[in-house]
Coordinates of C-alpha atoms and ligand atoms in Angstrom, one line a residue:
X1 CA -26.8 -67.8 13.8
X2 CA -23.5 -67.6 15.5
X3 CA -21.9 -67.6 18.8
X4 CA -19.6 -64.5 18.3
X5 CA -22.8 -62.3 16.9
X6 CA -25.0 -63.5 20.0
X7 CA -22.2 -62.4 22.5
X8 CA -21.6 -59.2 20.8
X9 CA -25.4 -58.2 20.6
X10 CA -25.4 -59.0 24.1
X11 CA -23.1 -56.5 24.7
X12 CA -24.4 -54.1 22.5
X13 CA -27.3 -54.1 24.2
X14 CA -25.9 -52.7 27.7
X15 CA -24.4 -50.0 26.3
X16 CA -26.5 -49.1 22.9
X17 CA -30.7 -48.9 22.9
X18 CA -31.5 -52.2 21.3
X19 CA -28.0 -52.8 20.5
X20 CA -28.4 -51.0 17.4
X21 CA -27.3 -47.6 16.2
X22 CA -30.4 -47.4 13.8
X23 CA -33.7 -49.5 14.5
X24 CA -33.6 -50.7 11.0
X25 CA -31.1 -52.9 11.7
X26 CA -32.8 -54.2 14.5
X27 CA -34.5 -58.1 13.3
X28 CA -37.8 -56.6 15.1
X29 CA -40.0 -57.1 12.5
X30 CA -38.4 -60.7 11.3
X31 CA -37.6 -61.7 14.8
X32 CA -34.4 -62.9 16.0
X33 CA -31.0 -60.6 16.4
X34 CA -28.9 -58.7 14.0
X35 CA -25.8 -60.4 12.4
X36 CA -22.3 -58.6 13.2
X37 CA -20.4 -58.1 10.0
X38 CA -17.0 -58.6 10.2
X39 CA -16.3 -57.3 6.6
X40 CA -17.3 -56.8 3.1
X41 CA -15.7 -57.3 -0.4
X42 CA -17.5 -56.8 -3.7
X43 CA -20.8 -58.6 -3.8
X44 CA -20.2 -60.4 -0.3
X45 CA -20.4 -59.3 3.5
X46 CA -18.8 -61.7 6.2
X47 CA -20.3 -62.1 9.8
X48 CA -18.2 -62.7 12.7
X49 CA -18.8 -66.1 13.0
X50 CA -17.3 -66.8 9.7
X51 CA -20.4 -67.0 7.6
X52 CA -20.5 -65.0 4.2
X53 CA -23.3 -63.9 2.4
X54 CA -24.6 -62.5 -1.1
X55 CA -25.8 -59.2 0.0
X56 CA -28.8 -57.4 -1.5
X57 CA -28.3 -54.6 1.3
X58 CA -25.1 -52.6 0.7
X59 CA -25.7 -50.7 3.8
X60 CA -29.4 -49.6 2.8
X61 CA -28.2 -48.7 -0.7
X62 CA -24.9 -46.5 -0.7
X63 CA -22.6 -49.3 -1.9
X64 CA -23.7 -49.5 -5.6
X65 CA -19.8 -50.8 -6.7
X66 CA -19.9 -53.1 -3.7
X67 CA -18.1 -53.4 -0.4
X68 CA -14.5 -52.2 -0.3
X69 CA -14.5 -50.8 -3.6
X70 CA -10.9 -50.2 -4.7
X71 CA -10.7 -46.7 -6.0
X72 CA -12.5 -45.7 -3.0
X73 CA -10.2 -47.6 -0.3
X74 CA -7.4 -46.3 -2.2
X75 CA -8.2 -42.7 -2.2
X76 CA -9.3 -42.9 1.2
X77 CA -5.9 -44.2 2.2
X78 CA -4.4 -41.3 0.4
X79 CA -6.4 -38.5 1.5
X80 CA -6.4 -39.6 5.2
X81 CA -2.5 -39.4 5.6
X82 CA -3.2 -35.6 5.0
X83 CA -5.7 -34.7 7.8
X84 CA -9.3 -35.9 8.3
X85 CA -11.4 -33.0 8.6
X86 CA -10.4 -29.2 9.1
X87 CA -13.7 -27.3 9.7
X88 CA -12.4 -25.2 6.7
X89 CA -13.0 -25.3 2.9
X90 CA -11.0 -28.0 0.7
X91 CA -11.0 -28.6 -3.0
X92 CA -12.6 -32.1 -2.7
X93 CA -15.9 -30.5 -1.5
X94 CA -15.6 -28.1 -5.0
X95 CA -15.0 -31.3 -7.1
X96 CA -17.9 -33.3 -5.5
X97 CA -20.0 -30.6 -5.9
X98 CA -19.2 -29.9 -9.5
X99 CA -19.8 -33.4 -10.5
X100 CA -23.2 -33.3 -8.5
X101 CA -24.1 -29.9 -10.5
X102 CA -23.3 -31.5 -13.9
X103 CA -25.2 -34.9 -13.3
X104 CA -28.6 -33.9 -11.6
X105 CA -30.7 -31.9 -13.7
X106 CA -32.2 -29.6 -11.2
X107 CA -28.9 -28.7 -9.3
X108 CA -27.4 -25.8 -10.0
X109 CA -26.0 -25.2 -6.4
X110 CA -25.7 -28.1 -3.6
X111 CA -24.8 -27.8 0.4
X112 CA -23.0 -31.0 1.4
X113 CA -24.4 -32.3 5.0
X114 CA -23.7 -35.6 7.0
X115 CA -26.5 -37.6 6.5
X116 CA -30.0 -37.8 4.3
X117 CA -31.8 -36.7 7.5
X118 CA -30.1 -33.7 7.5
X119 CA -30.2 -32.7 3.8
X120 CA -34.3 -33.4 3.7
X121 CA -34.4 -31.4 7.0
X122 CA -32.7 -28.3 5.3
X123 CA -34.2 -28.5 2.2
X124 CA -37.8 -28.2 3.9
X125 CA -36.5 -25.1 6.2
X126 CA -35.3 -23.6 2.9
X127 CA -38.1 -24.2 0.8
X128 CA -40.3 -22.3 4.0
X129 CA -37.6 -19.5 4.5
X130 CA -37.5 -19.1 0.8
X131 CA -41.3 -19.0 0.2
X132 CA -42.1 -17.4 3.8
X133 CA -44.7 -20.3 3.8
X134 CA -45.3 -23.0 6.8
X135 CA -46.7 -26.3 5.6
X136 CA -45.1 -29.2 4.4
X137 CA -46.9 -32.3 2.3
X138 CA -45.3 -35.8 2.7
X139 CA -46.5 -39.1 1.2
X140 CA -47.9 -41.7 3.8
X141 CA -45.3 -44.3 3.7
X142 CA -42.6 -42.4 2.5
X143 CA -39.5 -41.8 4.9
X144 CA -37.3 -38.7 4.8
X145 CA -35.1 -39.7 7.7
X146 CA -36.0 -38.7 11.5
X147 CA -36.6 -34.8 11.5
X148 CA -39.4 -34.3 13.5
X149 CA -41.6 -32.9 10.6
X150 CA -41.2 -36.5 8.8
X151 CA -42.1 -38.3 11.2
X152 CA -45.9 -38.6 10.6
X153 CA -47.4 -41.7 8.7
X154 CA -43.2 -42.3 7.9
X155 CA -42.0 -45.5 6.0
X156 CA -38.8 -47.4 6.7
X157 CA -37.9 -48.3 10.4
X158 CA -41.1 -46.4 11.6
X159 CA -43.1 -48.8 10.0
X160 CA -41.2 -52.0 10.9
X161 CA -41.0 -50.8 14.8
X162 CA -45.3 -50.0 14.2
X163 CA -44.6 -46.3 15.0
X164 CA -45.5 -44.2 11.9
X165 CA -46.0 -41.3 14.1
X166 CA -43.2 -40.8 16.9
X167 CA -43.7 -39.9 20.5
X168 CA -41.8 -36.8 21.0
X169 CA -43.0 -34.9 17.7
X170 CA -45.4 -32.3 19.2
X171 CA -48.4 -31.4 17.7
X172 CA -47.4 -28.2 16.8
X173 CA -44.7 -29.6 14.6
X174 CA -47.5 -32.2 13.3
X175 CA -49.9 -29.2 12.4
X176 CA -47.5 -28.1 9.9
X177 CA -47.0 -31.6 8.2
X178 CA -49.9 -32.6 5.8
X179 CA -50.1 -36.1 4.2
X180 CA -51.7 -37.6 1.3
X181 CA -51.7 -41.2 -0.4
X182 CA -48.8 -41.8 -2.6
X183 CA -49.9 -41.9 -6.4
X184 CA -53.2 -40.4 -5.5
X185 CA -53.0 -37.1 -7.3
X186 CA -56.6 -36.3 -6.7
X187 CA -56.0 -36.9 -3.0
X188 CA -53.2 -34.5 -3.2
X189 CA -55.3 -32.0 -5.1
X190 CA -57.9 -32.3 -2.2
X191 CA -55.6 -31.7 0.2
X192 CA -53.5 -29.0 -1.6
X193 CA -57.0 -27.0 -2.3
X194 CA -57.2 -26.9 1.8
X195 CA -53.8 -25.4 2.4
X196 CA -52.3 -24.1 -1.1
X197 CA -51.8 -20.6 0.4
X198 CA -49.7 -21.8 3.0
X199 CA -47.8 -25.0 1.4
X200 CA -44.0 -24.5 1.1
X201 CA -43.4 -27.4 -0.7
X202 CA -44.2 -31.1 -1.6
X203 CA -41.6 -33.4 -0.3
X204 CA -41.7 -36.9 -2.5
X205 CA -39.6 -40.0 -3.1
X206 CA -40.0 -39.9 -6.8
X207 CA -39.8 -43.8 -6.7
X208 CA -40.9 -44.9 -3.2
X209 CA -38.1 -46.9 -1.7
X210 CA -39.5 -47.1 2.3
X211 CA -42.8 -49.0 2.0
X212 CA -41.2 -51.3 -0.6
X213 CA -39.9 -50.2 -4.2
X214 CA -43.4 -48.6 -5.5
X215 CA -42.8 -46.7 -9.0
X216 CA -44.8 -43.6 -9.5
X217 CA -48.1 -44.1 -11.3
X218 CA -48.0 -42.9 -14.8
X219 CA -48.6 -39.0 -14.5
X220 CA -48.2 -38.6 -10.9
X221 CA -44.7 -36.9 -10.9
X222 CA -45.6 -34.5 -13.9
X223 CA -49.4 -34.0 -11.8
X224 CA -47.0 -32.8 -8.4
X225 CA -44.8 -30.6 -10.8
X226 CA -47.8 -28.6 -12.4
X227 CA -49.6 -28.3 -9.0
X228 CA -46.5 -27.2 -7.1
X229 CA -45.7 -24.5 -9.9
X230 CA -49.5 -23.6 -10.0
X231 CA -49.4 -22.7 -6.3
X232 CA -46.0 -21.6 -5.7
X233 CA -44.8 -24.2 -3.5
X234 CA -41.1 -26.3 -4.1
X235 CA -41.5 -29.5 -4.9
X236 CA -38.5 -31.7 -3.8
X237 CA -37.4 -34.7 -5.1
X238 CA -36.2 -36.9 -2.3
X239 CA -33.3 -38.8 -4.2
X240 CA -31.4 -40.0 -1.1
X241 CA -32.2 -43.6 -2.4
X242 CA -32.8 -43.3 -6.0
X243 CA -30.4 -40.5 -6.7
X244 CA -27.5 -42.0 -9.2
X245 CA -29.1 -45.5 -8.4
X246 CA -31.8 -45.8 -10.8
X247 CA -30.0 -43.3 -13.7
X248 CA -26.8 -41.1 -13.4
X249 CA -29.2 -38.2 -12.9
X250 CA -31.5 -39.8 -10.4
X251 CA -35.2 -40.5 -11.3
X252 CA -35.7 -37.0 -12.5
X253 CA -33.7 -37.9 -15.3
X254 CA -35.7 -41.3 -15.7
X255 CA -39.1 -39.6 -15.6
X256 CA -38.0 -36.3 -17.2
X257 CA -39.9 -34.4 -14.3
X258 CA -37.4 -31.7 -12.8
X259 CA -38.0 -30.7 -9.4
X260 CA -37.1 -27.6 -7.5
X261 CA -34.8 -29.2 -5.2
X262 CA -32.9 -32.5 -4.7
X263 CA -32.0 -34.1 -1.5
X264 CA -29.2 -36.9 -1.8
X265 CA -27.4 -39.3 0.2
X266 CA -26.0 -42.8 0.4
X267 CA -24.3 -43.4 -2.9
X268 CA -23.2 -39.6 -3.1
X269 CA -21.0 -40.6 -0.2
X270 CA -19.7 -44.0 -1.1
X271 CA -20.7 -45.6 2.4
X272 CA -19.2 -42.4 4.4
X273 CA -21.5 -40.2 6.3
X274 CA -23.1 -37.9 3.8
X275 CA -26.0 -36.1 2.8
X276 CA -26.6 -33.2 0.1
X277 CA -29.4 -30.8 -0.8
X278 CA -29.3 -28.7 -3.7
X279 CA -31.5 -26.9 -6.5
X280 CA -32.3 -23.7 -8.4
X281 CA -29.7 -20.9 -7.6
X282 CA -32.0 -18.3 -6.6
X283 CA -33.2 -21.0 -4.3
X284 CA -30.2 -22.0 -2.8
X285 CA -29.0 -18.5 -2.6
X286 CA -31.4 -17.9 0.3
X287 CA -29.3 -20.3 2.8
X288 CA -27.0 -18.9 5.1
X289 CA -24.7 -17.0 4.7
X290 CA -26.7 -15.8 1.6
X291 CA -29.6 -13.8 1.0
X292 CA -32.5 -14.3 3.6
X293 CA -29.8 -16.0 5.6
X294 CA -31.7 -19.6 6.2
X295 CA -30.0 -21.0 8.8
X296 CA -28.2 -24.5 8.1
X297 CA -24.4 -25.5 9.3
X298 CA -22.2 -28.5 10.3
X299 CA -19.0 -29.3 12.1
X300 CA -18.2 -32.1 9.5
X301 CA -20.5 -31.1 6.5
X302 CA -18.0 -31.5 3.1
X303 CA -15.4 -32.8 4.8
X304 CA -12.3 -34.5 2.9
X305 CA -12.9 -38.3 3.6
X306 CA -16.5 -38.3 2.6
X307 CA -16.3 -36.0 -0.2
X308 CA -13.2 -38.1 -1.8
X309 CA -15.3 -41.3 -1.6
X310 CA -18.2 -39.8 -3.2
X311 CA -16.0 -38.2 -6.2
X312 CA -14.7 -42.0 -6.6
X313 CA -18.3 -43.5 -6.7
X314 CA -19.6 -40.9 -9.1
X315 CA -16.6 -40.7 -11.5
X316 CA -16.8 -44.5 -11.4
X317 CA -20.6 -44.1 -12.3
X318 CA -20.0 -42.2 -15.0
X319 CA -17.7 -45.2 -16.9
X320 CA -19.6 -46.6 -19.9
X321 CA -21.9 -49.3 -19.7
X322 CA -22.2 -49.1 -15.8
X323 CA -26.0 -48.8 -15.6
X324 CA -26.4 -51.3 -18.7
X325 CA -24.5 -53.7 -16.4
X326 CA -26.9 -52.6 -13.5
X327 CA -30.0 -53.2 -15.5
X328 CA -29.1 -56.4 -17.1
X329 CA -28.2 -58.1 -13.5
X330 CA -31.3 -56.9 -12.0
X331 CA -33.6 -57.9 -14.9
X332 CA -31.9 -61.6 -14.4
X333 CA -32.4 -61.5 -10.8
X334 CA -36.2 -60.2 -11.1
X335 CA -36.6 -63.0 -13.8
X336 CA -35.2 -66.0 -11.5
X337 CA -37.1 -64.8 -8.6
X338 CA -40.2 -64.3 -10.6
X339 CA -39.8 -67.8 -12.1
X340 CA -39.6 -69.3 -8.8
X341 CA -42.7 -67.6 -7.7
X342 CA -44.5 -68.9 -10.8
X343 CA -43.1 -72.6 -10.1
X344 CA -44.5 -72.1 -6.2
X345 CA -48.0 -70.6 -7.4
X346 CA -47.1 -68.1 -4.5
X347 CA -48.6 -64.9 -3.8
X348 CA -46.1 -62.7 -4.5
X349 CA -45.4 -59.7 -6.7
X350 CA -42.1 -57.8 -7.7
X351 CA -41.8 -54.1 -8.2
X352 CA -38.5 -53.3 -9.9
X353 CA -36.9 -49.9 -11.2
X354 CA -33.3 -50.4 -12.2
X355 CA -31.1 -52.0 -9.6
X356 CA -33.5 -51.5 -6.6
X357 CA -36.6 -53.7 -6.4
X358 CA -39.1 -55.5 -3.9
X359 CA -40.9 -58.6 -3.7
X360 CA -44.2 -58.3 -1.7
X361 CA -45.9 -61.2 -0.2
X362 CA -49.5 -60.3 -1.7
X363 CA -51.4 -61.4 -4.8
X364 CA -52.3 -57.4 -5.4
X365 CA -50.7 -55.2 -7.3
X366 CA -48.6 -53.0 -5.4
X367 CA -49.3 -49.4 -6.1
X368 CA -50.2 -47.6 -3.1
X369 CA -49.0 -47.6 0.4
X370 CA -52.2 -49.5 1.5
X371 CA -51.3 -52.2 -1.0
X372 CA -47.9 -52.6 0.5
X373 CA -49.2 -52.9 4.3
X374 CA -51.4 -55.6 3.2
X375 CA -48.4 -57.8 2.6
X376 CA -48.0 -61.0 4.5
X377 CA -45.3 -59.8 7.0
X378 CA -45.2 -63.2 8.7
X379 CA -44.2 -65.2 5.5
X380 CA -41.7 -62.0 5.0
X381 CA -40.5 -63.4 7.9
X382 CA -39.8 -67.0 7.3
X383 CA -38.6 -66.2 3.6
X384 CA -36.0 -63.6 5.3
X385 CA -34.7 -66.3 7.3
X386 CA -34.7 -69.0 4.8
X387 CA -32.9 -66.2 2.4
X388 CA -30.2 -66.3 5.5
X389 CA -29.7 -70.0 5.6
X390 CA -29.3 -70.1 1.6
X391 CA -26.3 -67.6 2.2
X392 CA -28.0 -64.2 0.9
X393 CA -28.7 -61.0 3.0
X394 CA -31.7 -58.9 2.3
X395 CA -32.8 -56.4 4.5
X396 CA -34.9 -57.4 7.6
X397 CA -37.8 -55.6 6.8
X398 CA -40.8 -56.1 4.0
X399 CA -40.6 -52.2 3.4
X400 CA -36.9 -51.9 2.1
X401 CA -35.3 -52.4 -1.3
X402 CA -33.2 -55.3 -2.8
X403 CA -30.3 -53.7 -4.6
X404 CA -28.1 -54.9 -7.2
X405 CA -24.2 -54.1 -7.6
X406 CA -22.0 -53.7 -10.2
X407 CA -19.9 -56.3 -8.7
X408 CA -22.7 -58.9 -8.4
X409 CA -21.6 -61.6 -10.9
X410 CA -23.7 -63.9 -12.8
X411 CA -22.7 -66.7 -10.4
X412 CA -24.0 -64.3 -7.5
X413 CA -27.5 -63.9 -9.1
X414 CA -28.0 -67.5 -9.9
X415 CA -26.8 -68.2 -6.5
X416 CA -29.4 -65.5 -5.1
X417 CA -32.1 -67.3 -7.3
X418 CA -31.4 -70.6 -6.0
X419 CA -31.6 -69.6 -2.2
X420 CA -34.9 -67.5 -3.4
X421 CA -36.5 -70.6 -4.4
X422 CA -35.8 -72.5 -1.2
X423 CA -36.7 -69.5 1.0
X424 CA -39.8 -69.2 -0.8
X425 CA -40.8 -72.7 0.0
X426 CA -39.7 -72.1 3.4
X427 CA -42.1 -69.0 3.6
X428 CA -45.0 -70.7 2.3
X429 CA -44.5 -73.7 4.1
X430 CA -44.2 -76.2 1.8
Ligands
LIG1 P1 -30.1 -41.2 6.8 O1 -30.5 -40.0 7.4 O2 -30.4 -42.2 7.0 O3 -28.8 -41.1 6.0 O4 -31.0 -40.9 5.4 C1 -32.5 -40.6 5.6 C2 -33.2 -40.9 4.3 C3 -33.6 -39.8 3.6 N1 -34.7 -40.2 2.6 C4 -34.6 -41.5 2.0 C5 -35.5 -41.7 0.8 C6 -34.3 -42.2 2.6 O5 -34.5 -43.7 2.3 C7 -33.5 -42.2 3.7 C8 -32.8 -43.3 5.0 N2 -33.2 -44.9 4.5 C9 -33.2 -45.9 5.2 C10 -33.8 -47.3 4.9 N3 -34.4 -47.0 3.6 C11 -31.7 -46.1 6.1 C12 -31.9 -47.1 6.9 C13 -31.7 -46.6 8.5 O6 -32.6 -45.5 8.9 O7 -30.9 -47.3 9.1

């Protein structure tokens, strides 16, 4: 795609494994080499060879207000002049924690960490410490970051690299993770009946985003809520993607199901490294240094830069009409893409919730992991390159989400629809 990207990637490969700091960025499942990005502004990114793209990845979800969002940039410029980290409390972490507690129904107290992985890993450890039980249930195709206990039938980059069960995860660890198919409550009940007395928690992406976007089937989340309450296990909603994305209060507000704990990341940091886990006071009061002193710590947790970016992000999300705009732009995008699909008679389906969506190369409804993996990944790869050639940047994987940001204009949406029509033709070989 460009000389500078290619030479940078060549150099990167000599010092960084695979030339990337996260396998999701490698173009493994679509072929070719990743683009090196020079800068982003609003709805666009610009690669090192001067090519510009309408972005639908936004750093895998965090940048709901687009790139270089002025309130975040200005606030960071200011706060950085007073130091970047102290390893001591600052007012910024109190302010962000108060915002999260106000906005997310299940969260009475919250602990900041530095990534979604740290958030989910800590939440599960807390669930185990709080309940005194060992096992955790996750769902096939869901991705909760790369802590050992989650690398069992995992989604996202584990799927695109074809390693849903990672080497390096011991049998001992795997033994404490049980899995079930997403959206199959009967199967969940069957697995739970086998481990219920030792099940500490069920962790779920309330809207799957890492096997492509798959909404919860009617009654699925309610069923998990009832089941976990009945057996004394903790229900954890992993809202690293959906938190502040589909609703100011996340998927739990959208669907009216309140978990015991919630994990957050991405949007809450405005593009800086961040994660958070929170829940009811009586649960969070067992995390060190309180109560049972479940261990959890982090040098840069709550650092003033990430907190400042997060505060500006959440404040901007509370402005009137933000979610209405996201919904109307995303609906236009879906409508335009769908009309291209209909026009081409293509075997594609779109799943969308708010400003996150996925087009699957399959003619079946996609409501389960098995439906998602039945998609034609070869066709997706051709489509991916067609979109890049058309100046639109989507994730290099069938199993990720397309995101819409408040900075997408009507022109961006129509340009994306035009590029999509051409990329679809390329994918279908027509
Ligand atoms: P991080 O450790 O990457 O900040 O968050 C892990 C995580 C946890 N939970 C959910 C629901 C997530 O989606 C993620 C991370 N998302 C992937 C892409 N969908 C991150 C991309 C990457 O790994 O580079």
